Amino acid sequence: MLSTDVIVAGGGIAGLLIATALAPRYSVILLEQSDSLPRNKYWLTDAQAAHDNPQIRGCVDRSYDFLDFVAFDGLTATIHGKYCIWDTDALIESLSGQLLANGARLLTGHRLYTFNCEKGRISVRANAKTIQAKLLIDCMGFGSPIVGAKDVATISGYYIVQGCEVVLTGEVRPIALDNVVLGRNPAFFELFPTSKGTAHAAIILPSRSYKIDRSLQKEFSFIVTQSHYSEHICWKTGPDEKPYFGIVPVGRLHKPALDRIVFFGEAGQANPAASATGFTRFLREYRRVADGLTECLDAGQLDRKHLLGALPPYMTRTNRAFQESLFDSILSFDSDRFRLLVEELKKYPDQIVNDFLFAEYDFRSSKTLGIALDALLRRKSILGKNMLKTIAVLCRQRRLL
């Protein structure tokens, strides 16, 4: 039997972040069910998230000062800002190296499949091992058996992501979303050039179910080999191909903590619903989460009540409600609706769009009134109507309190 202060379940980016924050003070065991730490994703953040984390800032691969949003007919909204694409390998190596340097233990190839909360401790089983700890942090995301079994979240949908790193034949613009293929329930293509003459390329499908009846791999293959993007991409499948795959759940976590259990990352619904730019939120909040958990660990107060009181909000309640409302709209988008959204993005100031993307919008600002009035004047408004819907929902909630 193993014993530790903290078990972090899930070796993805969220698990690595929270584990590195706690490892200097406590003994930590990180569990990952895959045989190695997962590298099947890439991350875009705003530049401020990188600036606020100097210990990993060197893992930024490339910076952009604009992103393109493209409709099926080529209509383009270019949003200016400060963005970073991260080097996945460098980031994983840096964080795992920090963990090991602080004495943490990484157990890859170990699947957590059950737990038992006992007096003064929690015991988990991972493969044939039993591990006792004071606290379990669930960073298992979509695959968390605890989230499903304990009914702690209401999931409204998912982002299904599939793609790979491709070789470029020339310089390309960073594409945040492009509805390349006209459709009733379209998927969206994104393309982020790296510093190595390659690009992170993926197709993203917003879906109410994680089981879909279409082949995203075929759609992705068409885009990179036969569409107009094929003029800039050299894609050959083989052993050197670096595939990307992910299922990002979107919903509301109504029990962010249980006795001796805390949910963080995608399992903790820390990602903005409408944009899935979760890494920015993780980088914003993981140290505050760690500070709150440190207080609980030091005081020996690890029941649900104290853990809930120690967890900071990942975003304001209004931003959360707006993101959820917009995601619900996105689930029913056809290509024409996405084109309307691109038209709106062209109209609004860059900073407002960036605040929406990263769930940082200040709904108390005077600009909110202008967007709300715009929604009243334009029947087909998307951002404005979802803002009005958000305000109405929050007003109803306050009347009920």
Coordinates of C-alpha atoms in Angstrom, one line a residue:
M1 CA 0.0 0.0 0.0
L2 CA 1.2 3.5 -0.9
S3 CA 0.7 6.6 1.2
T4 CA 0.8 10.3 0.2
D5 CA -0.6 13.7 1.0
V6 CA -2.3 14.3 -2.4
I7 CA -3.3 12.1 -5.3
V8 CA -3.8 13.9 -8.6
A9 CA -5.7 11.7 -11.0
G10 CA -5.1 12.6 -14.7
G11 CA -1.8 13.5 -16.2
G12 CA -3.0 16.0 -18.7
I13 CA -2.2 19.7 -18.6
A14 CA -4.7 20.4 -15.7
G15 CA -3.3 17.6 -13.6
L16 CA 0.3 18.6 -14.2
L17 CA -0.4 22.2 -13.3
I18 CA -2.1 21.6 -10.0
A19 CA 0.4 18.9 -9.1
T20 CA 3.4 21.2 -9.7
A21 CA 1.7 23.9 -7.5
L22 CA 1.3 21.5 -4.6
A23 CA 4.5 19.3 -4.9
P24 CA 6.8 21.8 -3.2
R25 CA 4.8 21.6 0.1
Y26 CA 3.2 18.1 0.0
S27 CA 4.0 14.6 -1.2
V28 CA 2.1 14.0 -4.4
I29 CA 1.3 11.0 -6.5
L30 CA 0.1 11.7 -10.1
L31 CA -1.8 8.9 -11.8
E32 CA -2.2 8.7 -15.6
Q33 CA -4.0 5.7 -17.2
S34 CA -2.0 6.0 -20.5
D35 CA 1.5 4.5 -20.6
S36 CA 2.9 8.0 -21.0
L37 CA 1.8 11.5 -20.2
P38 CA -0.6 12.5 -23.0
R39 CA 0.6 14.8 -25.7
N40 CA -2.5 14.5 -28.0
K41 CA -3.5 18.2 -27.7
Y42 CA -2.1 21.7 -28.3
W43 CA -3.0 24.9 -26.7
L44 CA -3.7 28.5 -27.6
T45 CA -3.9 31.2 -24.9
D46 CA -3.8 34.9 -24.6
A47 CA -0.3 36.4 -24.0
Q48 CA -1.2 37.5 -20.5
A49 CA -1.6 33.9 -19.3
A50 CA 2.0 33.2 -20.4
H51 CA 3.3 36.4 -18.9
D52 CA 1.8 35.5 -15.5
N53 CA 3.6 32.1 -15.5
P54 CA 7.3 32.9 -16.0
Q55 CA 8.3 29.4 -14.9
I56 CA 6.8 28.0 -18.2
R57 CA 6.9 31.0 -20.4
G58 CA 9.8 29.5 -22.3
C59 CA 7.4 26.8 -23.6
V60 CA 5.6 29.2 -25.8
D61 CA 6.3 28.2 -29.4
R62 CA 5.0 31.2 -31.3
S63 CA 3.0 34.4 -30.8
Y64 CA 0.3 35.9 -33.1
D65 CA -1.2 39.4 -33.2
F66 CA -4.4 38.3 -35.0
L67 CA -6.7 35.4 -35.6
D68 CA -9.1 34.8 -38.5
F69 CA -12.7 33.6 -38.3
V70 CA -13.9 32.5 -41.7
A71 CA -17.4 31.7 -43.0
F72 CA -18.1 29.1 -45.7
D73 CA -18.2 31.8 -48.5
G74 CA -14.9 33.3 -47.4
L75 CA -16.2 36.2 -45.3
T76 CA -13.5 36.8 -42.8
A77 CA -13.3 38.6 -39.4
T78 CA -9.8 39.3 -38.4
I79 CA -9.5 39.8 -34.6
H80 CA -6.4 41.5 -33.3
G81 CA -4.8 40.7 -29.9
K82 CA -1.9 39.0 -28.2
Y83 CA -2.0 35.2 -28.5
C84 CA 0.4 32.4 -27.9
I85 CA 0.6 28.8 -29.2
W86 CA 2.4 26.5 -26.8
D87 CA 5.0 23.8 -27.6
T88 CA 3.3 20.7 -26.2
D89 CA 6.4 18.6 -25.8
A90 CA 8.3 21.4 -24.1
L91 CA 5.4 22.1 -21.8
I92 CA 4.9 18.5 -20.7
E93 CA 8.7 18.1 -20.2
S94 CA 8.9 21.3 -18.1
L95 CA 6.0 20.5 -15.8
S96 CA 6.8 16.8 -15.3
G97 CA 10.5 17.8 -14.6
Q98 CA 9.3 20.3 -12.0
L99 CA 7.2 17.6 -10.4
L100 CA 10.0 15.1 -10.2
A101 CA 12.4 17.7 -8.9
N102 CA 10.1 18.3 -6.0
G103 CA 9.9 14.6 -5.2
A104 CA 6.5 13.8 -6.7
R105 CA 5.9 10.3 -8.1
L106 CA 4.4 9.8 -11.5
L107 CA 2.6 6.5 -12.1
T108 CA 1.7 6.1 -15.8
G109 CA -0.2 3.1 -17.0
H110 CA -2.3 3.3 -13.8
R111 CA -6.1 3.6 -14.1
L112 CA -8.1 4.9 -11.1
Y113 CA -11.2 2.9 -11.0
T114 CA -12.7 3.2 -7.4
F115 CA -12.2 5.0 -4.1
N116 CA -13.3 4.7 -0.5
C117 CA -13.5 7.7 1.8
E118 CA -12.6 6.6 5.3
K119 CA -12.0 8.5 8.6
G120 CA -9.1 10.8 8.1
R121 CA -8.2 9.7 4.6
I122 CA -9.2 8.6 1.2
S123 CA -8.1 5.3 -0.5
V124 CA -8.1 4.8 -4.2
R125 CA -7.4 1.8 -6.3
A126 CA -5.3 2.2 -9.4
N127 CA -4.6 -1.1 -11.2
A128 CA -3.5 -3.5 -8.4
K129 CA -2.3 -0.7 -6.1
T130 CA -4.1 0.8 -3.2
I131 CA -3.1 4.4 -2.4
Q132 CA -4.1 6.3 0.7
A133 CA -4.1 10.1 0.8
K134 CA -5.5 13.1 2.5
L135 CA -6.9 14.6 -0.7
L136 CA -7.8 13.4 -4.2
I137 CA -7.9 16.0 -7.1
D138 CA -9.8 14.7 -10.1
C139 CA -8.3 16.0 -13.3
M140 CA -9.5 13.2 -15.5
G141 CA -11.8 15.3 -17.6
F142 CA -14.2 13.5 -20.0
G143 CA -13.1 10.1 -18.8
S144 CA -13.6 10.7 -15.0
P145 CA -15.5 7.8 -13.5
I146 CA -16.2 9.9 -10.4
V147 CA -17.9 12.7 -12.3
G148 CA -20.3 10.2 -13.9
A149 CA -20.9 7.9 -10.9
K150 CA -21.5 10.7 -8.4
D151 CA -23.7 12.8 -10.6
V152 CA -21.7 16.0 -9.9
A153 CA -22.2 17.6 -13.3
T154 CA -24.8 18.4 -15.9
I155 CA -23.2 18.0 -19.3
S156 CA -24.9 20.0 -22.1
G157 CA -22.6 18.9 -24.9
Y158 CA -19.1 18.3 -26.1
Y159 CA -16.4 19.5 -28.5
I160 CA -15.1 16.6 -30.5
V161 CA -11.6 17.4 -31.8
Q162 CA -9.5 15.4 -34.3
G163 CA -6.5 16.4 -36.3
C164 CA -2.7 16.3 -36.5
E165 CA 0.4 18.4 -36.9
V166 CA 0.9 19.0 -40.7
V167 CA 3.9 20.3 -42.7
L168 CA 3.4 23.7 -44.4
T169 CA 4.6 24.5 -47.9
G170 CA 4.6 28.3 -47.1
E171 CA 3.4 30.8 -44.5
V172 CA -0.3 30.6 -43.5
R173 CA -2.5 32.8 -41.3
P174 CA -3.6 31.6 -37.9
I175 CA -7.1 30.3 -38.3
A176 CA -9.3 30.3 -35.2
L177 CA -12.4 28.8 -36.9
D178 CA -13.2 28.2 -40.6
N179 CA -16.5 26.6 -41.7
V180 CA -14.7 25.1 -44.8
V181 CA -17.5 22.7 -45.7
L182 CA -21.0 24.0 -46.0
G183 CA -23.4 22.0 -43.8
R184 CA -26.4 21.8 -41.6
N185 CA -24.4 20.8 -38.5
P186 CA -21.0 22.1 -39.6
A187 CA -17.6 21.2 -38.1
F188 CA -15.0 23.9 -37.9
F189 CA -11.4 23.9 -39.0
E190 CA -8.5 25.5 -37.2
L191 CA -4.9 26.0 -38.2
F192 CA -2.1 27.4 -36.0
P193 CA 1.3 27.7 -37.6
T194 CA 4.3 26.9 -35.4
S195 CA 7.9 28.1 -35.5
K196 CA 9.0 24.8 -37.1
G197 CA 7.4 25.1 -40.5
T198 CA 4.5 23.0 -39.4
A199 CA 1.0 23.8 -38.1
H200 CA -1.5 22.4 -35.6
A201 CA -4.5 21.5 -37.7
A202 CA -7.8 20.1 -36.4
I203 CA -11.4 19.9 -37.1
I204 CA -13.8 20.6 -34.2
L205 CA -17.4 19.5 -34.0
P206 CA -19.8 20.9 -31.3
S207 CA -22.1 18.1 -30.4
R208 CA -24.7 17.2 -27.8
S209 CA -23.3 13.6 -27.7
Y210 CA -19.8 12.3 -27.6
K211 CA -20.9 9.5 -29.9
I212 CA -21.3 10.9 -33.4
D213 CA -22.5 9.3 -36.6
R214 CA -20.0 10.9 -38.9
S215 CA -16.3 10.5 -39.7
L216 CA -14.4 13.5 -38.6
Q217 CA -11.2 11.9 -39.9
K218 CA -12.6 11.8 -43.4
E219 CA -13.7 15.5 -43.1
F220 CA -10.3 16.5 -41.9
S221 CA -8.6 14.5 -44.6
F222 CA -10.6 16.3 -47.3
I223 CA -9.8 19.7 -45.9
V224 CA -6.0 19.2 -45.7
T225 CA -5.6 17.2 -49.0
Q226 CA -8.3 18.4 -51.4
S227 CA -9.7 21.8 -50.3
H228 CA -8.1 25.1 -50.9
Y229 CA -6.0 24.6 -47.8
S230 CA -4.2 21.7 -49.6
E231 CA -2.2 24.4 -51.5
H232 CA -0.4 25.2 -48.3
I233 CA -0.3 21.8 -46.5
C234 CA 1.7 18.7 -47.2
W235 CA 0.0 15.9 -45.2
K236 CA 1.3 12.3 -45.3
T237 CA 0.1 9.7 -42.8
G238 CA 2.7 7.5 -41.3
P239 CA 4.6 6.7 -38.1
D240 CA 5.9 10.3 -37.8
E241 CA 2.4 11.7 -37.8
K242 CA 1.5 13.5 -34.6
P243 CA -2.3 12.9 -34.1
Y244 CA -4.6 15.0 -32.0
F245 CA -7.8 13.8 -30.4
G246 CA -9.9 15.1 -27.6
I247 CA -13.4 15.2 -26.2
V248 CA -14.0 18.3 -24.2
P249 CA -17.2 18.2 -22.0
V250 CA -19.2 21.4 -21.6
G251 CA -21.7 21.8 -18.8
R252 CA -22.2 22.9 -15.2
L253 CA -20.4 21.3 -12.2
H254 CA -23.0 21.6 -9.4
K255 CA -20.7 19.8 -6.9
P256 CA -17.2 21.1 -7.4
A257 CA -16.0 19.1 -4.4
L258 CA -17.0 16.1 -2.3
D259 CA -15.5 15.0 1.0
R260 CA -11.7 14.8 0.3
I261 CA -12.2 15.1 -3.5
V262 CA -11.8 18.3 -5.6
F263 CA -12.5 18.5 -9.4
F264 CA -10.2 20.6 -11.5
G265 CA -9.6 21.3 -15.2
E266 CA -12.1 20.0 -17.7
A267 CA -13.5 17.6 -15.0
G268 CA -14.1 20.8 -13.0
Q269 CA -15.7 22.6 -15.9
A270 CA -13.0 25.3 -15.8
N271 CA -13.2 25.8 -19.6
P272 CA -15.2 28.6 -21.2
A273 CA -18.2 26.8 -22.8
A274 CA -18.3 28.7 -26.0
S275 CA -14.7 28.8 -27.0
A276 CA -13.0 25.8 -25.2
T277 CA -9.9 28.0 -24.5
G278 CA -9.5 26.1 -21.2
F279 CA -5.7 26.4 -20.8
T280 CA -6.0 30.2 -20.4
R281 CA -8.4 29.6 -17.5
F282 CA -6.2 26.9 -16.0
L283 CA -3.2 29.2 -16.0
R284 CA -5.3 32.1 -14.5
E285 CA -6.6 30.1 -11.6
Y286 CA -4.5 27.0 -10.7
R287 CA -2.3 28.8 -8.2
R288 CA -5.3 30.2 -6.5
V289 CA -6.9 26.8 -6.4
A290 CA -3.6 25.4 -4.9
D291 CA -3.5 28.2 -2.3
G292 CA -7.0 27.4 -1.2
L293 CA -6.3 23.6 -1.0
T294 CA -3.1 24.4 1.0
E295 CA -5.2 26.1 3.7
C296 CA -7.5 23.1 3.9
L297 CA -4.6 20.6 4.0
D298 CA -2.7 22.6 6.7
A299 CA -5.9 22.9 8.8
G300 CA -7.0 19.3 8.2
Q301 CA -10.3 20.6 7.0
L302 CA -11.0 18.5 3.9
D303 CA -14.8 17.9 4.0
R304 CA -16.9 19.1 1.2
K305 CA -18.0 22.3 3.0
H306 CA -14.4 23.5 3.6
L307 CA -13.2 22.5 0.2
L308 CA -16.0 24.4 -1.5
G309 CA -15.2 27.5 0.5
A310 CA -11.5 27.3 -0.5
L311 CA -12.1 27.0 -4.3
P312 CA -12.1 30.3 -6.3
P313 CA -14.6 30.8 -9.1
Y314 CA -12.9 30.1 -12.5
M315 CA -14.9 33.0 -14.1
T316 CA -17.6 35.4 -13.0
R317 CA -21.1 34.1 -12.8
T318 CA -22.2 36.3 -15.6
N319 CA -19.4 35.2 -17.9
R320 CA -20.3 31.5 -17.1
A321 CA -23.9 32.1 -17.9
F322 CA -23.1 33.9 -21.1
Q323 CA -20.7 31.1 -22.2
E324 CA -23.3 28.5 -21.5
S325 CA -26.0 30.4 -23.4
L326 CA -23.7 30.9 -26.4
F327 CA -22.6 27.2 -26.5
D328 CA -26.3 26.2 -26.5
S329 CA -26.7 28.4 -29.6
I330 CA -23.6 26.9 -31.2
L331 CA -25.0 23.4 -30.9
S332 CA -27.8 24.3 -33.3
F333 CA -25.7 26.4 -35.7
D334 CA -25.9 25.8 -39.4
S335 CA -23.4 27.4 -41.8
D336 CA -25.6 30.5 -42.3
R337 CA -25.8 31.1 -38.5
F338 CA -22.0 30.9 -38.3
R339 CA -21.8 33.4 -41.1
L340 CA -23.9 35.8 -39.1
L341 CA -21.6 35.3 -36.2
V342 CA -18.6 36.2 -38.3
E343 CA -20.4 39.3 -39.5
E344 CA -20.9 40.3 -35.8
L345 CA -17.2 39.6 -35.0
K346 CA -16.3 42.0 -37.8
K347 CA -18.4 44.7 -36.2
Y348 CA -17.4 44.6 -32.6
P349 CA -14.1 46.0 -31.2
D350 CA -11.3 43.5 -30.9
Q351 CA -11.0 43.7 -27.2
I352 CA -14.7 42.8 -26.7
V353 CA -14.3 39.7 -28.9
N354 CA -11.2 38.7 -27.0
D355 CA -13.0 39.1 -23.7
F356 CA -15.7 36.9 -25.0
L357 CA -13.2 34.3 -26.2
F358 CA -11.4 34.0 -22.9
A359 CA -14.4 34.6 -20.6
E360 CA -13.1 37.9 -19.3
Y361 CA -15.9 40.2 -20.4
D362 CA -17.0 42.9 -17.9
F363 CA -20.8 42.9 -18.1
R364 CA -20.9 46.0 -15.9
S365 CA -19.2 48.2 -18.5
S366 CA -21.0 50.8 -20.6
K367 CA -20.2 48.8 -23.7
T368 CA -22.7 46.1 -22.5
L369 CA -25.5 48.5 -23.0
G370 CA -24.5 49.2 -26.6
I371 CA -24.3 45.5 -27.4
A372 CA -27.7 44.9 -25.8
L373 CA -29.3 47.7 -27.7
D374 CA -27.8 46.3 -30.9
A375 CA -29.5 43.0 -30.1
L376 CA -32.8 44.7 -29.8
L377 CA -32.4 46.5 -33.1
R378 CA -31.1 43.5 -35.1
R379 CA -33.4 40.4 -35.1
K380 CA -30.6 38.0 -36.1
S381 CA -28.0 39.2 -33.6
I382 CA -26.2 36.2 -31.9
L383 CA -23.8 37.7 -29.3
G384 CA -26.3 40.4 -28.3
K385 CA -29.2 38.1 -28.0
N386 CA -27.3 35.7 -25.9
M387 CA -26.2 38.6 -23.7
L388 CA -29.8 39.6 -23.2
K389 CA -30.7 36.0 -22.4
T390 CA -27.9 35.9 -19.9
I391 CA -29.1 39.1 -18.1
A392 CA -32.7 37.8 -18.0
V393 CA -31.6 34.4 -16.5
L394 CA -29.5 36.1 -13.8
C395 CA -32.3 38.5 -13.0
R396 CA -34.7 35.6 -12.5
Q397 CA -32.2 33.8 -10.3
R398 CA -31.8 36.9 -8.1
R399 CA -35.6 37.2 -7.7
L400 CA -35.8 33.6 -6.5
L401 CA -33.0 34.1 -3.9

